[in-house]
Amino acid sequence: MNDNSFDKNSKAGRERRKRNIALALALGGVVILFYLMSIVQWHENTGQ
C-alpha cells in the first residue's frame, strides 16, 4: 500500500501540496515574528 495520501500526478494532489507549502511558510513566518518580538522585548528589559 502506498503511504502517500495523494497521487502526485493528480490535480488534487498538486493543490494539496501547494496548500501545505503555503501553510508551512505562514507558520514559519509566525514563528520568526514571535522570536523577533521576544528578542526585542528582552533587549528592552535588559537595557533598563
mmCIF file with all atom_site columns, N, CA and C in Angstrom:
data_model
loop_
_atom_site.group_PDB
_atom_site.id
_atom_site.type_symbol
_atom_site.label_atom_id
_atom_site.label_alt_id
_atom_site.label_comp_id
_atom_site.label_asym_id
_atom_site.label_entity_id
_atom_site.label_seq_id
_atom_site.pdbx_PDB_ins_code
_atom_site.Cartn_x
_atom_site.Cartn_y
_atom_site.Cartn_z
_atom_site.occupancy
_atom_site.B_iso_or_equiv
_atom_site.pdbx_formal_charge
_atom_site.auth_seq_id
_atom_site.auth_comp_id
_atom_site.auth_asym_id
_atom_site.auth_atom_id
_atom_site.pdbx_PDB_model_num
ATOM 1   N N  . MET A 1 1  ? 0.845  -1.181 0.000   1.00 0.00 ? 1  MET A N  1
ATOM 2   C CA . MET A 1 1  ? 0.000  0.000  0.000   1.00 0.00 ? 1  MET A CA 1
ATOM 3   C C  . MET A 1 1  ? 0.889  1.243  0.000   1.00 0.00 ? 1  MET A C  1
ATOM 4   N N  . ASN A 1 2  ? 0.463  2.252  -0.703  1.00 0.00 ? 2  ASN A N  1
ATOM 5   C CA . ASN A 1 2  ? 1.224  3.484  -0.814  1.00 0.00 ? 2  ASN A CA 1
ATOM 6   C C  . ASN A 1 2  ? 0.977  4.356  0.415   1.00 0.00 ? 2  ASN A C  1
ATOM 7   N N  . ASP A 1 3  ? 2.064  4.865  1.028   1.00 0.00 ? 3  ASP A N  1
ATOM 8   C CA . ASP A 1 3  ? 1.934  5.700  2.216   1.00 0.00 ? 3  ASP A CA 1
ATOM 9   C C  . ASP A 1 3  ? 1.465  7.111  1.900   1.00 0.00 ? 3  ASP A C  1
ATOM 10  N N  . ASN A 1 4  ? 1.650  7.551  0.656   1.00 0.00 ? 4  ASN A N  1
ATOM 11  C CA . ASN A 1 4  ? 1.209  8.897  0.293   1.00 0.00 ? 4  ASN A CA 1
ATOM 12  C C  . ASN A 1 4  ? -0.307 8.958  0.286   1.00 0.00 ? 4  ASN A C  1
ATOM 13  N N  . SER A 1 5  ? -0.854 10.065 0.804   1.00 0.00 ? 5  SER A N  1
ATOM 14  C CA . SER A 1 5  ? -2.309 10.204 0.859   1.00 0.00 ? 5  SER A CA 1
ATOM 15  C C  . SER A 1 5  ? -2.875 10.762 -0.428  1.00 0.00 ? 5  SER A C  1
ATOM 16  N N  . PHE A 1 6  ? -2.006 11.121 -1.379  1.00 0.00 ? 6  PHE A N  1
ATOM 17  C CA . PHE A 1 6  ? -2.490 11.640 -2.649  1.00 0.00 ? 6  PHE A CA 1
ATOM 18  C C  . PHE A 1 6  ? -1.535 11.251 -3.763  1.00 0.00 ? 6  PHE A C  1
ATOM 19  N N  . ASP A 1 7  ? -2.063 11.207 -4.950  1.00 0.00 ? 7  ASP A N  1
ATOM 20  C CA . ASP A 1 7  ? -1.268 10.897 -6.131  1.00 0.00 ? 7  ASP A CA 1
ATOM 21  C C  . ASP A 1 7  ? -0.589 12.169 -6.602  1.00 0.00 ? 7  ASP A C  1
ATOM 22  N N  . LYS A 1 8  ? 0.720  12.146 -6.716  1.00 0.00 ? 8  LYS A N  1
ATOM 23  C CA . LYS A 1 8  ? 1.461  13.349 -7.070  1.00 0.00 ? 8  LYS A CA 1
ATOM 24  C C  . LYS A 1 8  ? 1.140  13.841 -8.472  1.00 0.00 ? 8  LYS A C  1
ATOM 25  N N  . ASN A 1 9  ? 0.606  12.994 -9.309  1.00 0.00 ? 9  ASN A N  1
ATOM 26  C CA . ASN A 1 9  ? 0.281  13.390 -10.677 1.00 0.00 ? 9  ASN A CA 1
ATOM 27  C C  . ASN A 1 9  ? -1.122 13.970 -10.801 1.00 0.00 ? 9  ASN A C  1
ATOM 28  N N  . SER A 1 10 ? -1.901 13.894 -9.760  1.00 0.00 ? 10 SER A N  1
ATOM 29  C CA . SER A 1 10 ? -3.282 14.368 -9.850  1.00 0.00 ? 10 SER A CA 1
ATOM 30  C C  . SER A 1 10 ? -3.373 15.854 -9.532  1.00 0.00 ? 10 SER A C  1
ATOM 31  N N  . LYS A 1 11 ? -4.400 16.479 -10.052 1.00 0.00 ? 11 LYS A N  1
ATOM 32  C CA . LYS A 1 11 ? -4.620 17.904 -9.800  1.00 0.00 ? 11 LYS A CA 1
ATOM 33  C C  . LYS A 1 11 ? -4.874 18.158 -8.319  1.00 0.00 ? 11 LYS A C  1
ATOM 34  N N  . ALA A 1 12 ? -5.651 17.306 -7.685  1.00 0.00 ? 12 ALA A N  1
ATOM 35  C CA . ALA A 1 12 ? -5.943 17.468 -6.258  1.00 0.00 ? 12 ALA A CA 1
ATOM 36  C C  . ALA A 1 12 ? -4.660 17.358 -5.436  1.00 0.00 ? 12 ALA A C  1
ATOM 37  N N  . GLY A 1 13 ? -3.786 16.457 -5.830  1.00 0.00 ? 13 GLY A N  1
ATOM 38  C CA . GLY A 1 13 ? -2.515 16.298 -5.124  1.00 0.00 ? 13 GLY A CA 1
ATOM 39  C C  . GLY A 1 13 ? -1.646 17.532 -5.237  1.00 0.00 ? 13 GLY A C  1
ATOM 40  N N  . ARG A 1 14 ? -1.603 18.120 -6.409  1.00 0.00 ? 14 ARG A N  1
ATOM 41  C CA . ARG A 1 14 ? -0.815 19.346 -6.600  1.00 0.00 ? 14 ARG A CA 1
ATOM 42  C C  . ARG A 1 14 ? -1.390 20.494 -5.775  1.00 0.00 ? 14 ARG A C  1
ATOM 43  N N  . GLU A 1 15 ? -2.708 20.614 -5.770  1.00 0.00 ? 15 GLU A N  1
ATOM 44  C CA . GLU A 1 15 ? -3.345 21.677 -4.985  1.00 0.00 ? 15 GLU A CA 1
ATOM 45  C C  . GLU A 1 15 ? -3.088 21.482 -3.494  1.00 0.00 ? 15 GLU A C  1
ATOM 46  N N  . ARG A 1 16 ? -3.156 20.237 -3.030  1.00 0.00 ? 16 ARG A N  1
ATOM 47  C CA . ARG A 1 16 ? -2.917 19.956 -1.617  1.00 0.00 ? 16 ARG A CA 1
ATOM 48  C C  . ARG A 1 16 ? -1.471 20.289 -1.259  1.00 0.00 ? 16 ARG A C  1
ATOM 49  N N  . ARG A 1 17 ? -0.556 19.965 -2.147  1.00 0.00 ? 17 ARG A N  1
ATOM 50  C CA . ARG A 1 17 ? 0.854  20.263 -1.896  1.00 0.00 ? 17 ARG A CA 1
ATOM 51  C C  . ARG A 1 17 ? 1.083  21.777 -1.820  1.00 0.00 ? 17 ARG A C  1
ATOM 52  N N  . LYS A 1 18 ? 0.464  22.530 -2.730  1.00 0.00 ? 18 LYS A N  1
ATOM 53  C CA . LYS A 1 18 ? 0.588  23.995 -2.690  1.00 0.00 ? 18 LYS A CA 1
ATOM 54  C C  . LYS A 1 18 ? 0.051  24.548 -1.378  1.00 0.00 ? 18 LYS A C  1
ATOM 55  N N  . ARG A 1 19 ? -1.100 24.015 -0.943  1.00 0.00 ? 19 ARG A N  1
ATOM 56  C CA . ARG A 1 19 ? -1.706 24.478 0.304   1.00 0.00 ? 19 ARG A CA 1
ATOM 57  C C  . ARG A 1 19 ? -0.810 24.135 1.494   1.00 0.00 ? 19 ARG A C  1
ATOM 58  N N  . ASN A 1 20 ? -0.229 22.942 1.497   1.00 0.00 ? 20 ASN A N  1
ATOM 59  C CA . ASN A 1 20 ? 0.657  22.552 2.586   1.00 0.00 ? 20 ASN A CA 1
ATOM 60  C C  . ASN A 1 20 ? 1.893  23.441 2.639   1.00 0.00 ? 20 ASN A C  1
ATOM 61  N N  . ILE A 1 21 ? 2.451  23.765 1.479   1.00 0.00 ? 21 ILE A N  1
ATOM 62  C CA . ILE A 1 21 ? 3.621  24.640 1.435   1.00 0.00 ? 21 ILE A CA 1
ATOM 63  C C  . ILE A 1 21 ? 3.254  26.029 1.934   1.00 0.00 ? 21 ILE A C  1
ATOM 64  N N  . ALA A 1 22 ? 2.099  26.540 1.508   1.00 0.00 ? 22 ALA A N  1
ATOM 65  C CA . ALA A 1 22 ? 1.659  27.863 1.952   1.00 0.00 ? 22 ALA A CA 1
ATOM 66  C C  . ALA A 1 22 ? 1.449  27.885 3.469   1.00 0.00 ? 22 ALA A C  1
ATOM 67  N N  . LEU A 1 23 ? 0.847  26.839 4.011   1.00 0.00 ? 23 LEU A N  1
ATOM 68  C CA . LEU A 1 23 ? 0.641  26.772 5.459   1.00 0.00 ? 23 LEU A CA 1
ATOM 69  C C  . LEU A 1 23 ? 1.971  26.698 6.204   1.00 0.00 ? 23 LEU A C  1
ATOM 70  N N  . ALA A 1 24 ? 2.908  25.933 5.674   1.00 0.00 ? 24 ALA A N  1
ATOM 71  C CA . ALA A 1 24 ? 4.224  25.821 6.306   1.00 0.00 ? 24 ALA A CA 1
ATOM 72  C C  . ALA A 1 24 ? 4.947  27.166 6.303   1.00 0.00 ? 24 ALA A C  1
ATOM 73  N N  . LEU A 1 25 ? 4.874  27.889 5.189   1.00 0.00 ? 25 LEU A N  1
ATOM 74  C CA . LEU A 1 25 ? 5.514  29.203 5.118   1.00 0.00 ? 25 LEU A CA 1
ATOM 75  C C  . LEU A 1 25 ? 4.854  30.192 6.078   1.00 0.00 ? 25 LEU A C  1
ATOM 76  N N  . ALA A 1 26 ? 3.529  30.154 6.159   1.00 0.00 ? 26 ALA A N  1
ATOM 77  C CA . ALA A 1 26 ? 2.820  31.050 7.076   1.00 0.00 ? 26 ALA A CA 1
ATOM 78  C C  . ALA A 1 26 ? 3.181  30.734 8.529   1.00 0.00 ? 26 ALA A C  1
ATOM 79  N N  . LEU A 1 27 ? 3.217  29.462 8.872   1.00 0.00 ? 27 LEU A N  1
ATOM 80  C CA . LEU A 1 27 ? 3.573  29.067 10.232  1.00 0.00 ? 27 LEU A CA 1
ATOM 81  C C  . LEU A 1 27 ? 5.010  29.473 10.550  1.00 0.00 ? 27 LEU A C  1
ATOM 82  N N  . GLY A 1 28 ? 5.907  29.271 9.595   1.00 0.00 ? 28 GLY A N  1
ATOM 83  C CA . GLY A 1 28 ? 7.295  29.686 9.784   1.00 0.00 ? 28 GLY A CA 1
ATOM 84  C C  . GLY A 1 28 ? 7.409  31.188 9.989   1.00 0.00 ? 28 GLY A C  1
ATOM 85  N N  . GLY A 1 29 ? 6.619  31.954 9.243   1.00 0.00 ? 29 GLY A N  1
ATOM 86  C CA . GLY A 1 29 ? 6.626  33.403 9.405   1.00 0.00 ? 29 GLY A CA 1
ATOM 87  C C  . GLY A 1 29 ? 6.153  33.828 10.786  1.00 0.00 ? 29 GLY A C  1
ATOM 88  N N  . VAL A 1 30 ? 5.124  33.177 11.288  1.00 0.00 ? 30 VAL A N  1
ATOM 89  C CA . VAL A 1 30 ? 4.614  33.494 12.627  1.00 0.00 ? 30 VAL A CA 1
ATOM 90  C C  . VAL A 1 30 ? 5.661  33.154 13.687  1.00 0.00 ? 30 VAL A C  1
ATOM 91  N N  . VAL A 1 31 ? 6.322  32.027 13.528  1.00 0.00 ? 31 VAL A N  1
ATOM 92  C CA . VAL A 1 31 ? 7.361  31.630 14.486  1.00 0.00 ? 31 VAL A CA 1
ATOM 93  C C  . VAL A 1 31 ? 8.489  32.653 14.492  1.00 0.00 ? 31 VAL A C  1
ATOM 94  N N  . ILE A 1 32 ? 8.932  33.073 13.315  1.00 0.00 ? 32 ILE A N  1
ATOM 95  C CA . ILE A 1 32 ? 10.002 34.071 13.225  1.00 0.00 ? 32 ILE A CA 1
ATOM 96  C C  . ILE A 1 32 ? 9.551  35.394 13.840  1.00 0.00 ? 32 ILE A C  1
ATOM 97  N N  . LEU A 1 33 ? 8.311  35.782 13.585  1.00 0.00 ? 33 LEU A N  1
ATOM 98  C CA . LEU A 1 33 ? 7.782  37.024 14.147  1.00 0.00 ? 33 LEU A CA 1
ATOM 99  C C  . LEU A 1 33 ? 7.784  36.978 15.674  1.00 0.00 ? 33 LEU A C  1
ATOM 100 N N  . PHE A 1 34 ? 7.296  35.891 16.269  1.00 0.00 ? 34 PHE A N  1
ATOM 101 C CA . PHE A 1 34 ? 7.293  35.768 17.727  1.00 0.00 ? 34 PHE A CA 1
ATOM 102 C C  . PHE A 1 34 ? 8.715  35.768 18.280  1.00 0.00 ? 34 PHE A C  1
ATOM 103 N N  . TYR A 1 35 ? 9.626  35.098 17.587  1.00 0.00 ? 35 TYR A N  1
ATOM 104 C CA . TYR A 1 35 ? 11.025 35.047 18.017  1.00 0.00 ? 35 TYR A CA 1
ATOM 105 C C  . TYR A 1 35 ? 11.624 36.451 18.036  1.00 0.00 ? 35 TYR A C  1
ATOM 106 N N  . LEU A 1 36 ? 11.419 37.208 16.964  1.00 0.00 ? 36 LEU A N  1
ATOM 107 C CA . LEU A 1 36 ? 11.959 38.567 16.897  1.00 0.00 ? 36 LEU A CA 1
ATOM 108 C C  . LEU A 1 36 ? 11.318 39.474 17.942  1.00 0.00 ? 36 LEU A C  1
ATOM 109 N N  . MET A 1 37 ? 10.010 39.318 18.156  1.00 0.00 ? 37 MET A N  1
ATOM 110 C CA . MET A 1 37 ? 9.331  40.129 19.172  1.00 0.00 ? 37 MET A CA 1
ATOM 111 C C  . MET A 1 37 ? 9.876  39.824 20.566  1.00 0.00 ? 37 MET A C  1
ATOM 112 N N  . SER A 1 38 ? 10.158 38.570 20.851  1.00 0.00 ? 38 SER A N  1
ATOM 113 C CA . SER A 1 38 ? 10.680 38.216 22.169  1.00 0.00 ? 38 SER A CA 1
ATOM 114 C C  . SER A 1 38 ? 12.092 38.759 22.353  1.00 0.00 ? 38 SER A C  1
ATOM 115 N N  . ILE A 1 39 ? 12.894 38.775 21.294  1.00 0.00 ? 39 ILE A N  1
ATOM 116 C CA . ILE A 1 39 ? 14.243 39.343 21.387  1.00 0.00 ? 39 ILE A CA 1
ATOM 117 C C  . ILE A 1 39 ? 14.158 40.843 21.663  1.00 0.00 ? 39 ILE A C  1
ATOM 118 N N  . VAL A 1 40 ? 13.250 41.533 20.972  1.00 0.00 ? 40 VAL A N  1
ATOM 119 C CA . VAL A 1 40 ? 13.094 42.976 21.177  1.00 0.00 ? 40 VAL A CA 1
ATOM 120 C C  . VAL A 1 40 ? 12.654 43.256 22.609  1.00 0.00 ? 40 VAL A C  1
ATOM 121 N N  . GLN A 1 41 ? 11.690 42.513 23.114  1.00 0.00 ? 41 GLN A N  1
ATOM 122 C CA . GLN A 1 41 ? 11.222 42.727 24.489  1.00 0.00 ? 41 GLN A CA 1
ATOM 123 C C  . GLN A 1 41 ? 12.331 42.429 25.493  1.00 0.00 ? 41 GLN A C  1
ATOM 124 N N  . TRP A 1 42 ? 13.086 41.371 25.272  1.00 0.00 ? 42 TRP A N  1
ATOM 125 C CA . TRP A 1 42 ? 14.179 41.015 26.170  1.00 0.00 ? 42 TRP A CA 1
ATOM 126 C C  . TRP A 1 42 ? 15.236 42.109 26.156  1.00 0.00 ? 42 TRP A C  1
ATOM 127 N N  . HIS A 1 43 ? 15.520 42.626 24.981  1.00 0.00 ? 43 HIS A N  1
ATOM 128 C CA . HIS A 1 43 ? 16.515 43.681 24.840  1.00 0.00 ? 43 HIS A CA 1
ATOM 129 C C  . HIS A 1 43 ? 16.060 44.960 25.545  1.00 0.00 ? 43 HIS A C  1
ATOM 130 N N  . GLU A 1 44 ? 14.778 45.290 25.435  1.00 0.00 ? 44 GLU A N  1
ATOM 131 C CA . GLU A 1 44 ? 14.251 46.479 26.108  1.00 0.00 ? 44 GLU A CA 1
ATOM 132 C C  . GLU A 1 44 ? 14.322 46.325 27.625  1.00 0.00 ? 44 GLU A C  1
ATOM 133 N N  . ASN A 1 45 ? 14.026 45.135 28.130  1.00 0.00 ? 45 ASN A N  1
ATOM 134 C CA . ASN A 1 45 ? 14.016 44.914 29.577  1.00 0.00 ? 45 ASN A CA 1
ATOM 135 C C  . ASN A 1 45 ? 15.418 44.899 30.163  1.00 0.00 ? 45 ASN A C  1
ATOM 136 N N  . THR A 1 46 ? 16.399 44.430 29.429  1.00 0.00 ? 46 THR A N  1
ATOM 137 C CA . THR A 1 46 ? 17.759 44.375 29.955  1.00 0.00 ? 46 THR A CA 1
ATOM 138 C C  . THR A 1 46 ? 18.437 45.735 29.886  1.00 0.00 ? 46 THR A C  1
ATOM 139 N N  . GLY A 1 47 ? 17.940 46.622 29.052  1.00 0.00 ? 47 GLY A N  1
ATOM 140 C CA . GLY A 1 47 ? 18.534 47.945 28.918  1.00 0.00 ? 47 GLY A CA 1
ATOM 141 C C  . GLY A 1 47 ? 18.142 48.901 30.028  1.00 0.00 ? 47 GLY A C  1
ATOM 142 N N  . GLN A 1 48 ? 17.142 48.555 30.809  1.00 0.00 ? 48 GLN A N  1
ATOM 143 C CA . GLN A 1 48 ? 16.658 49.474 31.849  1.00 0.00 ? 48 GLN A CA 1
ATOM 144 C C  . GLN A 1 48 ? 17.300 49.192 33.186  1.00 0.00 ? 48 GLN A C  1
#
